Amino acid sequence: MKRARIAAPDFNLDLTLNSGQVFHWDRKGNGYAGVIGDKPLFVEQQGDALLAPAGSENLVSRYFALDHPLPEIYRTFPGDPAMTSALEYCRGMRIIRQPVWECLATFITSSMKQVAHIRQMSQAIRRGFGAFPAYPTPGRLARAGEEQLRACMLGYRAKNLLATARLVASGAVDLVAIGKLDDDEAHARLRRLPGVGPKVANCVLLFGYGRLKAFPIDVWIGRVLRENYFKRKRNVTEKRLRLFSAAYFGEFGGYAQQYLFHRARMEGR
DNA sequence: TCCCAGGTGTCGC
DNA sequence: GCGACACATGGG
């Protein structure tokens, strides 16, 4: 297959694909095999270029967000030690533009699960509903039974994913319309879906809708914030963390969050 | 074995 | 509004 060479400055494919944003890319040789929407493909980084199948240039550039102005984004990061070392560690990582449904569904399954296990569930769901390697549509999941989802190792999450799939498939919830709302409204609308709380809603805003200010707070980020920005303070509430992060990290807080998250996870703290 | 994981829903105050 | 607790499952 003929490959295209896409200019990709300020980009690190390994970091981008291994930072817990997406869970369905597999290392193969010097690159990665995966799927963008329903298109399977192989991508490989060579220096400042990204190699991808000829004809997929626009799809690939958009998915990997090669248009995000990283130097400008970095200039908005606070200069504290935690952020500085996270930037040093993660330079070139980009916030992927994921298909919204796939992102929403995957993060509904992510609660109280390690990244390795989220990958297994994603794989099982992709294999189990006839669209492999693409993620099954809301309609396809809505027609399935809870037992079929439980067979994908979802546990109690099966019920939530099924209920959300039915709401989206029926048109009761319009994911495209939500994309036209401002951040707060979109967040509130997402929150109405079963299995979607503040953290998952922010993941969908950030990774699905490209709202780069959205700041998901999970156990890792909670730990990072408490250890670095609330030293010696006890009883720091979730609300306190939310208000602080929104004010402190600014317009590209989602990027800051992802860098802090990945660095903390790799350092094992 | 025991502990934890990119949390959410529910309940009681 | 906030804190406590249940919820499934696999990996370390």
mmCIF file with all atom_site columns, C-alpha atoms in Angstrom, chain A residues 145-223:
data_model
loop_
_atom_site.group_PDB
_atom_site.id
_atom_site.type_symbol
_atom_site.label_atom_id
_atom_site.label_alt_id
_atom_site.label_comp_id
_atom_site.label_asym_id
_atom_site.label_entity_id
_atom_site.label_seq_id
_atom_site.pdbx_PDB_ins_code
_atom_site.Cartn_x
_atom_site.Cartn_y
_atom_site.Cartn_z
_atom_site.occupancy
_atom_site.B_iso_or_equiv
_atom_site.pdbx_formal_charge
_atom_site.auth_seq_id
_atom_site.auth_comp_id
_atom_site.auth_asym_id
_atom_site.auth_atom_id
_atom_site.pdbx_PDB_model_num
ATOM 1  C CA . GLY A 1 145 ? -28.766 -7.604  25.673 1.00 0.00 ? 145 GLY A CA 1
ATOM 2  C CA . GLU A 1 146 ? -27.082 -6.730  28.918 1.00 0.00 ? 146 GLU A CA 1
ATOM 3  C CA . GLU A 1 147 ? -25.716 -10.268 29.079 1.00 0.00 ? 147 GLU A CA 1
ATOM 4  C CA . GLN A 1 148 ? -23.832 -9.795  25.822 1.00 0.00 ? 148 GLN A CA 1
ATOM 5  C CA . LEU A 1 149 ? -22.189 -6.685  27.246 1.00 0.00 ? 149 LEU A CA 1
ATOM 6  C CA . ARG A 1 150 ? -21.394 -8.401  30.499 1.00 0.00 ? 150 ARG A CA 1
ATOM 7  C CA . ALA A 1 151 ? -19.627 -11.035 28.473 1.00 0.00 ? 151 ALA A CA 1
ATOM 8  C CA . CYS A 1 152 ? -17.232 -8.233  27.475 1.00 0.00 ? 152 CYS A CA 1
ATOM 9  C CA . MET A 1 153 ? -16.101 -7.986  31.118 1.00 0.00 ? 153 MET A CA 1
ATOM 10 C CA . LEU A 1 154 ? -18.093 -4.800  31.763 1.00 0.00 ? 154 LEU A CA 1
ATOM 11 C CA . GLY A 1 155 ? -19.523 -5.911  35.076 1.00 0.00 ? 155 GLY A CA 1
ATOM 12 C CA . TYR A 1 156 ? -21.996 -3.396  36.529 1.00 0.00 ? 156 TYR A CA 1
ATOM 13 C CA . ARG A 1 157 ? -21.047 -0.933  33.773 1.00 0.00 ? 157 ARG A CA 1
ATOM 14 C CA . ALA A 1 158 ? -23.000 -2.981  31.230 1.00 0.00 ? 158 ALA A CA 1
ATOM 15 C CA . LYS A 1 159 ? -26.313 -1.596  32.403 1.00 0.00 ? 159 LYS A CA 1
ATOM 16 C CA . ASN A 1 160 ? -25.143 2.006   32.019 1.00 0.00 ? 160 ASN A CA 1
ATOM 17 C CA . LEU A 1 161 ? -23.625 1.537   28.593 1.00 0.00 ? 161 LEU A CA 1
ATOM 18 C CA . LEU A 1 162 ? -26.760 -0.196  27.363 1.00 0.00 ? 162 LEU A CA 1
ATOM 19 C CA . ALA A 1 163 ? -29.066 2.515   28.717 1.00 0.00 ? 163 ALA A CA 1
ATOM 20 C CA . THR A 1 164 ? -26.931 5.275   27.212 1.00 0.00 ? 164 THR A CA 1
ATOM 21 C CA . ALA A 1 165 ? -26.747 3.475   23.866 1.00 0.00 ? 165 ALA A CA 1
ATOM 22 C CA . ARG A 1 166 ? -30.544 3.289   23.812 1.00 0.00 ? 166 ARG A CA 1
ATOM 23 C CA . LEU A 1 167 ? -30.941 6.987   24.585 1.00 0.00 ? 167 LEU A CA 1
ATOM 24 C CA . VAL A 1 168 ? -28.556 7.911   21.779 1.00 0.00 ? 168 VAL A CA 1
ATOM 25 C CA . ALA A 1 169 ? -29.939 5.380   19.303 1.00 0.00 ? 169 ALA A CA 1
ATOM 26 C CA . SER A 1 170 ? -33.527 6.504   19.866 1.00 0.00 ? 170 SER A CA 1
ATOM 27 C CA . GLY A 1 171 ? -32.641 10.121  19.264 1.00 0.00 ? 171 GLY A CA 1
ATOM 28 C CA . ALA A 1 172 ? -33.712 11.111  22.777 1.00 0.00 ? 172 ALA A CA 1
ATOM 29 C CA . VAL A 1 173 ? -30.156 12.400  23.188 1.00 0.00 ? 173 VAL A CA 1
ATOM 30 C CA . ASP A 1 174 ? -28.486 14.116  20.242 1.00 0.00 ? 174 ASP A CA 1
ATOM 31 C CA . LEU A 1 175 ? -24.690 14.027  20.488 1.00 0.00 ? 175 LEU A CA 1
ATOM 32 C CA . VAL A 1 176 ? -24.312 16.403  17.539 1.00 0.00 ? 176 VAL A CA 1
ATOM 33 C CA . ALA A 1 177 ? -26.590 18.968  19.128 1.00 0.00 ? 177 ALA A CA 1
ATOM 34 C CA . ILE A 1 178 ? -24.656 18.727  22.379 1.00 0.00 ? 178 ILE A CA 1
ATOM 35 C CA . GLY A 1 179 ? -21.544 19.668  20.417 1.00 0.00 ? 179 GLY A CA 1
ATOM 36 C CA . LYS A 1 180 ? -23.098 23.017  19.600 1.00 0.00 ? 180 LYS A CA 1
ATOM 37 C CA . LEU A 1 181 ? -23.635 23.982  23.250 1.00 0.00 ? 181 LEU A CA 1
ATOM 38 C CA . ASP A 1 182 ? -21.153 25.876  25.389 1.00 0.00 ? 182 ASP A CA 1
ATOM 39 C CA . ASP A 1 183 ? -18.945 23.889  27.768 1.00 0.00 ? 183 ASP A CA 1
ATOM 40 C CA . ASP A 1 184 ? -21.173 24.148  30.838 1.00 0.00 ? 184 ASP A CA 1
ATOM 41 C CA . GLU A 1 185 ? -24.378 23.318  28.999 1.00 0.00 ? 185 GLU A CA 1
ATOM 42 C CA . ALA A 1 186 ? -22.779 20.420  27.142 1.00 0.00 ? 186 ALA A CA 1
ATOM 43 C CA . HIS A 1 187 ? -21.364 19.111  30.413 1.00 0.00 ? 187 HIS A CA 1
ATOM 44 C CA . ALA A 1 188 ? -24.777 19.284  32.083 1.00 0.00 ? 188 ALA A CA 1
ATOM 45 C CA . ARG A 1 189 ? -26.411 17.513  29.153 1.00 0.00 ? 189 ARG A CA 1
ATOM 46 C CA . LEU A 1 190 ? -23.847 14.718  29.148 1.00 0.00 ? 190 LEU A CA 1
ATOM 47 C CA . ARG A 1 191 ? -24.319 14.282  32.885 1.00 0.00 ? 191 ARG A CA 1
ATOM 48 C CA . ARG A 1 192 ? -27.905 13.150  32.272 1.00 0.00 ? 192 ARG A CA 1
ATOM 49 C CA . LEU A 1 193 ? -26.665 9.977   30.595 1.00 0.00 ? 193 LEU A CA 1
ATOM 50 C CA . PRO A 1 194 ? -26.465 6.837   32.741 1.00 0.00 ? 194 PRO A CA 1
ATOM 51 C CA . GLY A 1 195 ? -22.879 6.156   33.779 1.00 0.00 ? 195 GLY A CA 1
ATOM 52 C CA . VAL A 1 196 ? -21.760 9.709   33.033 1.00 0.00 ? 196 VAL A CA 1
ATOM 53 C CA . GLY A 1 197 ? -20.654 11.739  36.042 1.00 0.00 ? 197 GLY A CA 1
ATOM 54 C CA . PRO A 1 198 ? -18.436 14.816  36.171 1.00 0.00 ? 198 PRO A CA 1
ATOM 55 C CA . LYS A 1 199 ? -15.239 12.951  35.307 1.00 0.00 ? 199 LYS A CA 1
ATOM 56 C CA . VAL A 1 200 ? -16.542 11.058  32.278 1.00 0.00 ? 200 VAL A CA 1
ATOM 57 C CA . ALA A 1 201 ? -18.411 14.129  31.042 1.00 0.00 ? 201 ALA A CA 1
ATOM 58 C CA . ASN A 1 202 ? -15.139 16.054  31.086 1.00 0.00 ? 202 ASN A CA 1
ATOM 59 C CA . CYS A 1 203 ? -13.326 13.253  29.255 1.00 0.00 ? 203 CYS A CA 1
ATOM 60 C CA . VAL A 1 204 ? -15.964 13.353  26.524 1.00 0.00 ? 204 VAL A CA 1
ATOM 61 C CA . LEU A 1 205 ? -15.765 17.144  26.314 1.00 0.00 ? 205 LEU A CA 1
ATOM 62 C CA . LEU A 1 206 ? -11.969 17.020  26.095 1.00 0.00 ? 206 LEU A CA 1
ATOM 63 C CA . PHE A 1 207 ? -11.312 13.949  23.958 1.00 0.00 ? 207 PHE A CA 1
ATOM 64 C CA . GLY A 1 208 ? -14.535 13.879  21.929 1.00 0.00 ? 208 GLY A CA 1
ATOM 65 C CA . TYR A 1 209 ? -15.633 17.462  21.513 1.00 0.00 ? 209 TYR A CA 1
ATOM 66 C CA . GLY A 1 210 ? -12.186 19.030  21.560 1.00 0.00 ? 210 GLY A CA 1
ATOM 67 C CA . ARG A 1 211 ? -12.985 21.355  24.454 1.00 0.00 ? 211 ARG A CA 1
ATOM 68 C CA . LEU A 1 212 ? -9.417  21.916  25.524 1.00 0.00 ? 212 LEU A CA 1
ATOM 69 C CA . LYS A 1 213 ? -10.301 23.621  28.790 1.00 0.00 ? 213 LYS A CA 1
ATOM 70 C CA . ALA A 1 214 ? -12.138 20.558  30.142 1.00 0.00 ? 214 ALA A CA 1
ATOM 71 C CA . PHE A 1 215 ? -10.227 19.128  33.117 1.00 0.00 ? 215 PHE A CA 1
ATOM 72 C CA . PRO A 1 216 ? -11.175 15.562  34.116 1.00 0.00 ? 216 PRO A CA 1
ATOM 73 C CA . ILE A 1 217 ? -10.277 14.811  37.732 1.00 0.00 ? 217 ILE A CA 1
ATOM 74 C CA . ASP A 1 218 ? -9.677  11.130  38.473 1.00 0.00 ? 218 ASP A CA 1
ATOM 75 C CA . VAL A 1 219 ? -7.770  9.471   41.316 1.00 0.00 ? 219 VAL A CA 1
ATOM 76 C CA . TRP A 1 220 ? -4.401  10.182  39.686 1.00 0.00 ? 220 TRP A CA 1
ATOM 77 C CA . ILE A 1 221 ? -5.011  13.847  38.993 1.00 0.00 ? 221 ILE A CA 1
ATOM 78 C CA . GLY A 1 222 ? -6.599  14.256  42.391 1.00 0.00 ? 222 GLY A CA 1
ATOM 79 C CA . ARG A 1 223 ? -3.388  12.953  43.915 1.00 0.00 ? 223 ARG A CA 1
#
